[in-house]
XYZ file of C-alpha atoms in Angstrom:
661
model
C -5.657 -31.652 11.949
C -6.059 -29.924 8.594
C -7.523 -26.432 8.557
C -9.233 -25.376 5.335
C -6.989 -27.684 3.304
C -6.300 -26.758 -0.323
C -4.214 -29.585 -1.799
C -2.357 -29.187 -5.026
C -0.289 -31.693 -7.005
C 2.845 -30.943 -8.962
C 2.333 -31.585 -12.651
C 5.972 -32.665 -12.833
C 6.342 -35.100 -9.971
C 2.728 -35.773 -8.913
C 3.650 -34.810 -5.376
C 1.559 -32.927 -2.879
C 3.220 -29.604 -2.091
C 0.526 -27.241 -0.813
C -0.813 -28.934 2.311
C -3.244 -26.379 3.708
C -4.129 -22.720 4.122
C -4.172 -21.131 7.573
C -5.648 -17.661 7.158
C -3.314 -15.947 4.685
C -0.439 -18.423 5.175
C 0.214 -21.345 2.850
C 1.729 -24.499 4.372
C 3.991 -26.397 1.967
C 5.935 -29.659 2.189
C 9.671 -29.620 1.366
C 11.264 -32.656 -0.315
C 14.963 -33.612 -0.280
C 15.464 -36.164 -3.054
C 19.243 -36.397 -2.941
C 19.434 -37.499 0.678
C 19.244 -41.201 -0.208
C 22.332 -40.795 -2.400
C 24.512 -39.713 0.521
C 26.887 -42.218 2.068
C 25.929 -43.769 5.415
C 28.604 -41.680 7.106
C 27.157 -38.485 5.583
C 23.645 -39.512 6.576
C 24.640 -40.098 10.194
C 26.465 -36.762 10.246
C 23.292 -35.136 8.939
C 21.208 -36.845 11.637
C 23.398 -35.529 14.472
C 23.322 -32.010 13.032
C 19.530 -32.370 12.658
C 19.278 -33.213 16.360
C 21.442 -30.187 17.211
C 19.032 -28.017 15.244
C 15.941 -29.273 17.056
C 17.659 -28.895 20.439
C 17.970 -25.113 20.024
C 14.536 -24.363 18.573
C 13.065 -22.881 21.755
C 15.903 -20.360 22.083
C 14.383 -18.385 19.230
C 10.888 -18.654 20.682
C 12.199 -16.990 23.838
C 14.246 -14.393 21.962
C 11.298 -13.440 19.818
C 8.925 -12.827 22.750
C 9.431 -13.431 26.461
C 5.970 -15.009 26.821
C 5.973 -17.170 23.683
C 6.886 -20.465 25.325
C 4.304 -20.130 28.076
C 1.646 -19.198 25.527
C 2.653 -22.154 23.357
C 2.355 -24.487 26.344
C -1.231 -23.343 26.906
C -2.172 -23.803 23.259
C -0.489 -27.189 22.889
C -2.103 -28.435 26.109
C -5.529 -27.661 24.633
C -4.976 -29.210 21.195
C -3.139 -32.347 22.361
C -5.130 -33.485 25.412
C -7.289 -36.517 24.558
C -10.956 -35.688 25.056
C -10.496 -31.920 25.117
C -11.807 -31.450 21.599
C -15.041 -33.258 22.452
C -15.641 -31.089 25.523
C -14.903 -27.708 23.901
C -17.384 -25.839 21.719
C -16.543 -26.777 18.112
C -16.160 -23.249 16.763
C -13.994 -22.241 19.737
C -11.777 -25.306 19.356
C -11.386 -24.734 15.619
C -10.341 -21.134 16.213
C -7.838 -22.136 18.916
C -6.368 -24.707 16.530
C -6.189 -22.110 13.748
C -4.487 -19.621 16.072
C -2.086 -22.327 17.306
C -1.012 -23.069 13.744
C -0.390 -19.377 13.104
C 1.568 -19.265 16.375
C 3.791 -22.135 15.198
C 4.207 -20.640 11.718
C 5.272 -17.254 13.131
C 7.177 -18.565 16.191
C 4.943 -16.626 18.541
C 2.060 -14.139 18.459
C 3.654 -11.628 16.061
C 3.573 -11.993 12.287
C 6.915 -13.030 10.826
C 6.834 -10.426 8.054
C 4.833 -7.493 9.395
C 6.002 -7.768 13.039
C 2.398 -7.035 14.113
C 0.580 -8.979 16.814
C -2.319 -11.250 15.823
C -5.023 -12.516 18.199
C -7.587 -15.342 18.307
C -11.032 -14.734 16.831
C -12.884 -16.329 19.733
C -13.728 -14.250 22.800
C -11.587 -14.275 25.970
C -14.548 -15.826 27.771
C -14.813 -18.673 25.250
C -11.060 -19.231 25.498
C -11.217 -19.346 29.306
C -14.030 -21.905 29.145
C -11.962 -24.006 26.736
C -8.991 -23.942 29.136
C -11.207 -25.167 32.005
C -12.708 -27.898 29.850
C -9.281 -29.008 28.674
C -8.079 -29.210 32.282
C -11.072 -31.391 33.154
C -9.976 -33.671 30.313
C -6.502 -33.924 31.847
C -4.592 -30.985 30.351
C -1.727 -29.541 32.398
C -1.109 -25.806 32.153
C 1.955 -23.681 33.039
C 0.700 -22.152 36.286
C 2.987 -20.266 38.619
C 3.543 -21.561 42.147
C 0.209 -21.421 44.016
C -1.588 -19.860 41.046
C -5.197 -20.819 40.404
C -6.266 -21.638 36.864
C -8.433 -18.506 36.635
C -5.511 -16.399 37.826
C -3.360 -17.852 35.050
C -6.076 -17.128 32.488
C -6.414 -13.525 33.688
C -2.638 -13.027 33.661
C -2.310 -14.319 30.103
C -5.409 -12.643 28.657
C -3.676 -9.473 27.361
C -0.906 -11.592 25.817
C -3.449 -13.506 23.768
C -6.244 -11.016 23.200
C -5.082 -7.402 23.421
C -3.644 -6.361 20.015
C -2.378 -3.116 21.544
C -0.408 -4.830 24.320
C 3.197 -5.217 23.077
C 1.844 -4.912 19.515
C 5.061 -5.092 17.466
C 7.938 -7.522 17.890
C 10.423 -5.220 16.099
C 9.731 -1.523 15.645
C 12.236 0.454 13.604
C 9.862 3.351 12.954
C 7.968 3.854 16.226
C 5.023 6.264 16.333
C 5.562 9.786 17.615
C 9.340 9.429 17.485
C 9.412 6.817 20.252
C 12.382 4.707 21.262
C 12.987 1.751 18.938
C 13.908 -0.637 21.761
C 11.098 0.347 24.121
C 8.609 0.027 21.235
C 9.814 -3.495 20.311
C 8.281 -6.478 22.099
C 11.138 -8.900 21.479
C 13.166 -10.357 24.346
C 16.613 -9.155 23.272
C 16.460 -6.294 25.795
C 14.776 -5.783 29.154
C 14.077 -2.243 30.294
C 16.703 -0.808 27.930
C 16.373 2.256 25.686
C 18.748 3.600 23.080
C 19.728 6.391 25.462
C 20.845 3.811 28.036
C 23.420 2.573 25.522
C 25.269 5.886 25.352
C 28.799 5.218 26.542
C 28.131 1.508 27.146
C 30.485 -0.940 25.411
C 29.029 -4.379 24.765
C 31.454 -7.276 25.038
C 28.944 -9.747 23.610
C 27.003 -7.575 21.175
C 25.774 -10.447 18.997
C 25.065 -13.181 21.531
C 23.567 -11.661 24.650
C 20.377 -10.272 26.122
C 20.884 -6.799 27.551
C 19.137 -6.087 30.860
C 18.855 -2.815 32.762
C 19.349 -3.286 36.509
C 19.755 -0.932 39.465
C 23.511 -1.436 39.119
C 23.541 -0.671 35.370
C 23.360 -2.654 32.139
C 24.082 -6.377 32.320
C 24.813 -8.704 29.407
C 23.190 -12.121 29.831
C 25.468 -14.095 27.530
C 24.157 -16.962 25.407
C 26.654 -19.725 26.189
C 27.243 -22.868 28.217
C 26.677 -21.854 31.815
C 24.905 -18.663 30.727
C 21.487 -17.892 29.330
C 19.968 -20.928 27.539
C 22.525 -23.187 29.234
C 20.521 -26.419 28.898
C 19.596 -25.879 25.259
C 23.107 -24.813 24.282
C 24.561 -27.720 26.222
C 22.351 -30.098 24.234
C 23.387 -28.446 20.956
C 27.040 -28.833 21.921
C 26.470 -32.497 22.761
C 24.955 -33.235 19.369
C 27.700 -31.291 17.580
C 30.306 -33.330 19.452
C 28.517 -36.537 18.427
C 28.650 -35.348 14.806
C 32.409 -34.786 14.727
C 33.469 -38.465 14.300
C 31.382 -38.646 11.117
C 32.613 -35.356 9.635
C 35.533 -34.853 7.229
C 38.529 -33.021 8.776
C 37.630 -29.473 7.676
C 34.009 -29.845 8.800
C 35.138 -31.361 12.104
C 37.450 -28.376 12.616
C 34.543 -25.973 12.055
C 32.298 -27.922 14.447
C 34.985 -27.831 17.178
C 35.282 -24.080 16.652
C 31.500 -23.722 16.987
C 31.591 -25.705 20.224
C 34.327 -23.391 21.501
C 32.161 -20.370 20.723
C 29.095 -21.879 22.382
C 31.252 -22.648 25.421
C 32.851 -19.237 25.871
C 30.523 -16.868 24.040
C 33.601 -14.772 23.244
C 33.746 -12.644 20.102
C 37.203 -13.982 19.269
C 35.840 -17.536 19.295
C 32.910 -16.509 17.123
C 35.325 -15.004 14.607
C 37.449 -18.159 14.718
C 34.351 -20.223 13.996
C 33.317 -17.960 11.107
C 36.755 -18.376 9.573
C 36.799 -22.156 10.058
C 33.311 -22.436 8.570
C 34.239 -20.352 5.523
C 37.390 -22.418 5.008
C 35.371 -25.654 4.994
C 34.750 -25.197 1.289
C 34.152 -28.757 0.082
C 31.667 -30.021 2.654
C 28.992 -32.247 1.124
C 26.939 -31.910 4.337
C 26.956 -28.641 6.262
C 25.104 -26.691 8.922
C 24.421 -23.122 9.977
C 23.841 -23.115 13.715
C 24.005 -20.132 16.031
C 23.131 -16.498 16.602
C 23.266 -15.220 13.064
C 20.897 -12.676 11.534
C 20.110 -9.336 13.190
C 16.724 -8.523 11.619
C 14.867 -9.173 14.896
C 16.852 -6.460 16.681
C 15.627 -2.925 15.990
C 19.229 -1.706 16.203
C 20.603 -4.563 14.032
C 23.144 -5.860 16.552
C 21.716 -8.874 18.429
C 21.779 -12.215 16.639
C 18.668 -14.379 16.473
C 19.245 -18.105 16.894
C 18.728 -20.335 13.883
C 19.800 -23.695 12.538
C 19.837 -25.192 9.064
C 21.161 -28.589 7.991
C 21.714 -29.248 4.298
C 23.700 -31.084 1.659
C 25.030 -29.894 -1.687
C 22.809 -30.432 -4.716
C 25.503 -31.245 -7.270
C 23.132 -31.133 -10.243
C 22.042 -27.539 -9.572
C 25.235 -26.006 -8.273
C 26.880 -25.116 -11.602
C 25.219 -21.710 -11.963
C 26.014 -20.340 -8.530
C 29.601 -21.610 -8.710
C 30.127 -19.885 -12.061
C 29.078 -16.596 -10.484
C 31.397 -17.171 -7.513
C 34.323 -18.036 -9.770
C 33.923 -14.664 -11.500
C 33.307 -12.583 -8.400
C 36.336 -10.381 -9.061
C 35.092 -9.569 -12.572
C 31.805 -8.323 -11.144
C 33.549 -6.492 -8.290
C 35.742 -4.574 -10.734
C 32.656 -3.357 -12.617
C 30.446 -2.324 -9.740
C 28.800 1.042 -10.542
C 29.997 2.620 -7.315
C 33.021 4.674 -6.324
C 36.168 2.554 -6.871
C 37.278 3.164 -3.265
C 34.500 0.795 -2.149
C 35.617 -2.031 -4.452
C 37.588 -4.971 -3.096
C 41.072 -5.119 -4.549
C 41.162 -8.892 -4.243
C 38.061 -11.019 -3.729
C 38.941 -13.965 -1.490
C 37.415 -17.307 -0.714
C 33.993 -17.016 -2.344
C 32.289 -20.412 -2.036
C 28.858 -21.002 -3.528
C 26.590 -24.029 -3.732
C 23.051 -24.987 -4.509
C 21.800 -26.955 -1.531
C 18.862 -29.072 -0.414
C 17.537 -28.364 3.062
C 16.875 -31.181 5.512
C 15.719 -28.965 8.383
C 15.352 -25.267 9.212
C 14.308 -24.059 12.658
C 14.496 -20.907 14.736
C 14.895 -17.715 12.748
C 15.025 -19.682 9.472
C 11.910 -21.846 9.788
C 9.049 -22.599 9.272
C 9.203 -19.339 7.247
C 12.466 -19.566 5.339
C 14.835 -17.633 3.067
C 15.667 -18.912 -0.420
C 19.300 -17.798 -0.375
C 21.932 -17.107 2.268
C 25.357 -15.476 2.336
C 27.456 -15.731 5.504
C 29.235 -14.815 7.667
C 27.808 -11.365 8.355
C 31.040 -10.103 9.884
C 32.289 -7.537 7.353
C 35.953 -7.983 8.290
C 35.813 -11.772 8.000
C 34.158 -11.400 4.598
C 36.885 -9.076 3.358
C 39.818 -11.063 4.786
C 38.640 -14.669 4.419
C 35.653 -14.739 2.079
C 32.130 -16.008 2.417
C 29.806 -18.871 1.607
C 26.679 -18.441 -0.473
C 23.943 -21.022 -0.756
C 20.828 -21.203 -2.873
C 18.104 -23.313 -1.232
C 17.091 -25.380 -4.252
C 14.395 -27.540 -2.726
C 12.807 -24.519 -1.034
C 12.679 -22.699 -4.375
C 11.197 -25.816 -5.974
C 8.528 -26.042 -3.263
C 7.609 -22.382 -3.779
C 7.300 -22.860 -7.527
C 5.282 -26.063 -7.305
C 2.845 -24.561 -4.797
C 2.303 -21.176 -6.500
C -1.003 -20.958 -8.354
C -0.942 -19.358 -11.834
C -3.722 -16.968 -10.781
C -1.271 -15.266 -8.435
C 0.854 -14.010 -11.314
C -2.040 -13.441 -13.733
C -3.883 -11.089 -11.371
C -1.081 -8.511 -11.289
C 0.266 -8.777 -14.853
C -0.698 -5.896 -17.146
C -0.653 -7.921 -20.375
C -0.942 -11.530 -21.496
C 2.648 -11.295 -22.733
C 3.836 -10.314 -19.254
C 1.943 -13.251 -17.748
C 3.413 -15.660 -20.300
C 6.925 -14.382 -19.530
C 6.261 -14.842 -15.824
C 5.054 -18.409 -16.278
C 7.941 -19.358 -18.548
C 10.860 -17.573 -16.896
C 10.023 -16.844 -13.231
C 11.820 -19.896 -11.837
C 14.928 -19.388 -13.989
C 15.096 -15.621 -13.451
C 14.379 -15.881 -9.743
C 17.088 -18.467 -9.154
C 19.653 -16.470 -11.109
C 18.954 -13.184 -9.304
C 18.921 -14.925 -5.926
C 22.318 -16.427 -6.649
C 23.741 -13.058 -7.694
C 22.109 -11.377 -4.674
C 23.920 -13.737 -2.321
C 27.301 -14.201 -4.041
C 28.139 -10.853 -5.661
C 25.607 -8.798 -3.705
C 26.215 -9.531 -0.042
C 29.724 -10.748 -0.811
C 30.850 -7.526 -2.478
C 32.195 -4.137 -1.510
C 34.161 -2.714 1.364
C 33.673 0.037 3.927
C 35.688 2.974 5.225
C 38.488 2.014 7.604
C 37.093 4.257 10.335
C 34.039 1.950 10.608
C 36.318 -0.895 11.784
C 34.381 -3.394 9.675
C 31.191 -2.623 11.598
C 28.791 -0.496 9.529
C 25.918 -1.832 11.670
C 27.000 0.363 14.571
C 26.757 3.485 12.414
C 23.613 2.630 10.462
C 21.684 1.195 13.452
C 18.087 0.275 12.577
C 18.672 1.166 8.913
C 21.510 -1.313 8.365
C 19.608 -4.460 7.401
C 17.383 -2.688 4.883
C 20.445 -0.972 3.392
C 22.290 -4.274 3.050
C 19.339 -6.119 1.511
C 18.790 -3.256 -0.936
C 22.456 -3.310 -1.909
C 22.381 -7.049 -2.647
C 19.152 -6.801 -4.671
C 20.485 -3.858 -6.670
C 23.696 -5.716 -7.538
C 21.674 -8.631 -8.933
C 19.310 -6.349 -10.852
C 22.219 -4.345 -12.255
C 24.204 -7.282 -13.613
C 21.288 -9.413 -14.821
C 21.229 -7.705 -18.274
C 25.021 -7.804 -18.645
C 26.427 -9.770 -21.587
C 28.659 -11.569 -19.083
C 25.615 -13.600 -17.977
C 25.442 -15.114 -21.464
C 29.214 -15.564 -21.696
C 29.145 -17.586 -18.476
C 26.488 -19.801 -20.067
C 24.024 -18.926 -17.308
C 21.310 -18.166 -19.876
C 20.986 -18.676 -23.622
C 21.624 -15.585 -25.727
C 18.235 -15.857 -27.440
C 16.429 -15.946 -24.075
C 18.420 -13.293 -22.228
C 16.246 -10.275 -23.048
C 13.036 -12.078 -22.072
C 14.562 -13.282 -18.796
C 15.691 -9.757 -17.899
C 12.298 -8.254 -18.666
C 10.510 -11.053 -16.786
C 12.617 -10.434 -13.678
C 12.254 -6.645 -13.823
C 8.492 -7.046 -14.218
C 8.361 -9.503 -11.323
C 10.362 -7.139 -9.125
C 8.022 -4.236 -9.860
C 4.943 -6.416 -9.252
C 6.383 -7.637 -5.969
C 6.504 -4.139 -4.498
C 2.781 -3.864 -5.148
C 1.715 -7.386 -4.231
C 3.709 -7.490 -0.962
C 1.354 -4.862 0.483
C -1.134 -7.722 1.028
C 1.032 -8.794 3.958
C 0.593 -5.575 5.951
C -3.110 -5.792 6.768
C -3.027 -3.038 9.418
C -1.370 0.363 9.625
C 0.634 2.171 6.967
C 4.226 1.289 7.885
C 6.460 -1.511 6.581
C 8.769 -2.864 9.306
C 10.341 -5.954 7.703
C 13.701 -5.153 6.086
C 13.339 -7.200 2.879
C 9.955 -5.613 2.251
C 11.348 -2.132 2.938
C 14.173 -2.810 0.523
C 11.901 -3.865 -2.365
C 9.467 -1.041 -1.746
C 12.259 1.508 -1.651
C 13.881 0.354 -4.891
C 10.680 0.277 -6.923
C 9.303 3.560 -5.607
C 12.691 5.254 -6.091
C 12.735 4.063 -9.700
C 9.190 5.309 -10.193
C 10.078 8.731 -8.783
C 13.473 9.194 -10.438
C 13.317 7.361 -13.768
C 10.910 6.481 -16.566
C 11.391 2.761 -15.902
C 8.090 1.911 -14.177
C 4.638 3.410 -14.655
C 1.484 3.078 -12.567
C -1.545 2.113 -14.641
C -5.152 1.360 -13.746
C -7.734 -0.823 -15.421
C -11.197 -1.822 -14.157
C -10.410 -0.280 -10.786
C -7.162 -2.234 -10.410
C -3.620 -0.873 -10.072
C -0.658 -2.291 -11.992
C 3.068 -1.498 -11.915
C 4.254 -1.717 -15.516
C 7.888 -1.792 -16.675
C 8.121 0.752 -19.491
C 11.846 0.580 -20.198
C 14.381 -2.098 -19.335
C 17.234 0.290 -20.160
C 15.871 2.974 -17.839
C 15.372 0.339 -15.161
C 18.995 -0.783 -15.300
C 20.411 2.719 -15.487
C 18.347 3.783 -12.497
C 19.428 0.712 -10.554
C 23.059 1.603 -11.216
C 22.631 5.148 -9.887
C 20.749 4.004 -6.815
C 23.276 1.228 -6.142
C 26.153 3.719 -6.148
C 24.384 5.754 -3.472
C 23.386 2.750 -1.346
C 26.978 1.475 -1.363
C 28.198 4.956 -0.397
C 25.728 4.961 2.504
C 27.014 1.602 3.733
C 30.663 2.408 3.024
C 30.525 5.649 4.994
C 27.969 4.611 7.593
C 25.790 7.573 6.557
C 22.845 7.116 8.925
C 21.040 10.343 7.990
C 21.083 9.522 4.282
C 19.889 5.966 4.942
C 17.023 7.159 7.075
C 15.978 9.792 4.546
C 16.071 7.261 1.694
C 13.863 4.706 3.429
C 11.530 7.208 5.062
C 10.887 8.690 1.630
C 10.502 5.513 -0.414
C 10.538 2.340 1.697
C 8.593 2.687 4.936
C 5.254 4.373 4.298
C 2.529 3.363 1.861
C -0.990 4.309 0.781
C -3.528 2.251 2.781
C -6.112 2.569 0.004
C -3.698 0.836 -2.386
C -3.049 -1.863 0.215
C -6.785 -2.400 0.687
C -7.197 -2.812 -3.062
C -4.402 -5.393 -3.221
C -5.822 -7.301 -0.241
C -9.271 -7.420 -1.843
C -7.780 -8.789 -5.060
C -5.855 -11.598 -3.378
C -8.751 -12.426 -1.055
C -11.100 -12.809 -4.002
C -8.718 -15.417 -5.446
C -7.827 -16.896 -2.021
C -4.127 -16.299 -2.633
C -1.719 -16.611 0.336
C 0.375 -13.758 1.695
C 3.316 -15.867 2.850
C 4.459 -19.482 3.072
C 5.545 -21.797 5.859
C 7.277 -25.116 5.254
C 7.002 -28.578 6.738
C 10.477 -30.095 6.859
C 11.579 -33.665 6.143
C 11.970 -36.055 9.083
C 15.019 -38.241 9.756
C 14.999 -41.558 11.643
C 17.848 -43.910 12.484
C 17.655 -47.558 11.459
C 19.555 -50.027 13.688
C 20.823 -53.484 12.898
C 20.544 -56.533 15.189
C 23.756 -55.534 16.971
C 22.481 -52.009 17.652
C 24.693 -50.329 15.053
C 23.207 -47.721 12.715
C 22.563 -49.262 9.308
C 20.693 -46.405 7.674
C 19.036 -43.041 8.156
C 15.585 -42.894 6.593
C 14.037 -39.675 5.339
C 10.268 -39.192 5.292
C 7.806 -36.363 4.723
C 5.242 -35.668 7.466
C 2.891 -33.498 5.343
C 1.385 -32.295 8.624
C 2.385 -28.980 10.234
C 0.774 -29.728 13.596
C 2.385 -33.161 13.917
C 5.836 -31.748 13.196
C 5.513 -28.775 15.545
C 4.300 -30.994 18.386
C 7.132 -33.460 17.763
C 9.691 -30.638 18.017
C 8.061 -29.267 21.187
C 8.140 -32.676 22.838
C 11.828 -33.059 21.965
C 12.782 -29.841 23.789
C 10.433 -29.992 26.794
C 13.016 -31.342 29.238
C 15.621 -28.804 28.099
C 13.200 -25.986 28.825
C 12.556 -27.251 32.319
C 16.287 -27.260 32.959
C 16.662 -23.691 31.660
C 13.843 -22.375 33.861
């Protein structure tokens, strides 16, 4: 079921990484080499956690958009029914398949990075004909009770084809000063505006859907017996099955997670966060729950995600060295000493290999993570940072050299990028997670909850803060003293990373094909930092050649000095919960951009057929049983087929969805 396949082979391992292109998305296979070296007990533990991850996948589909699952059912019925392809017009079928792949990649009809809705290229009439032809071939569609097929098609038409109907999944800068919740199409709220929240105290701020009723606001809590009961019940069952194979500290964390899923109570979530942080030596681990708040315009509601991974012992030295010296970095942060932690506690860091990522973390995935997000738990108990080694490897092996060459001002810059991008990127990611997110403290009056004060600005502030910490310390001599880089290479690595960071602010505009506003927080953060440096320092210059724009690093020293000044202000904003300053900073530098510059960047990447973002196909795990029925092994394999994997996951959760509806 390949769509415009563009295979590439790693020159190192002779593996296929880049599987296909779907519009401006690259689809890449992830490999997990160290899995076979795990003990049987660790493999079985991984398998149960893997099943728990798949069981919750559809929670995020529903959170992201209330109609996503019904739309997915329609699409999957068309592309999986035997004989449907032969009945449907070829160009219409190909477009439906292309749109279905984008739907899977983005977990619904809104782009993962831009938040904007995308629609099929075929006409509504051609789509309706395809639905009828698929039904004649035996397809079953999600019709309401007594609903005719044409009625279903008419009801769903604006969901599929009207780009102006619920156009943005998360809107933090709505047009004409609109309400951020009313302007967001996600399913975290129903009928609720920011004004409705005045005077309302949420008991389950992270793990609930908030609904406005005639009687007032109601929290639909995500827990056993609550919203997503069947899916959460299945997750809990798989977690319970995992416990006998887990070491004591991991088993304790899994029991705490089950308690949280059962009650939904904040106290149980905090207890789980603490137990998870204290499980410092786990060879196999999982992140499973309502975690990141990027989907919520007000940065409070957690989106469901699950990751299962094991420690990559060979690659973990660097990130652990940073964690071991966290207090040294904390003491030298370029911000007001009142925001420095007096005693850094419990910083755990590992390089990991991913086995599966679903929900908010897949198929489009981060490359580094620092948790928990609870500020008070971080300060009192510490945090865990992970660098996703096999994801970083897959990115590197699937990135074409032309991507870097096109936006480098000189041959020397391109050569630095080719030689040092992997090394510099891994190092800054590790510092971003460990001493970026893991650092600093906030004013006591915020009660460990700066999100409540910073609202829709919080996530961009926090991502900026973590990036700035990494950029600030990268040139420090301490990096050489810790043996993280060789002294003779240090200057080149710093310049390569600063150049890459400046280029990224320009190149990322290719992702926002419509409008002039950046909504995604990581993109806002990078745009803000680079444009602030351009406006307030002599670090970065804009140059043009042959009608092309380049961002050129003029001075590494100016770059670092500017980063230090900006970091002090960003930490002050977080530490004091200064909403007005945060909004002014991002409105000035991080949200708006020149559409003519974007159009130029898009034309350049289109000419070279370079992707805008990447989705990953995960490994697959299968149990092997002996003659007596006992598990003798867990085998890992690599599907190399996005459609096959997405359909396998959908089939695995179909019965759970029926129970939840």
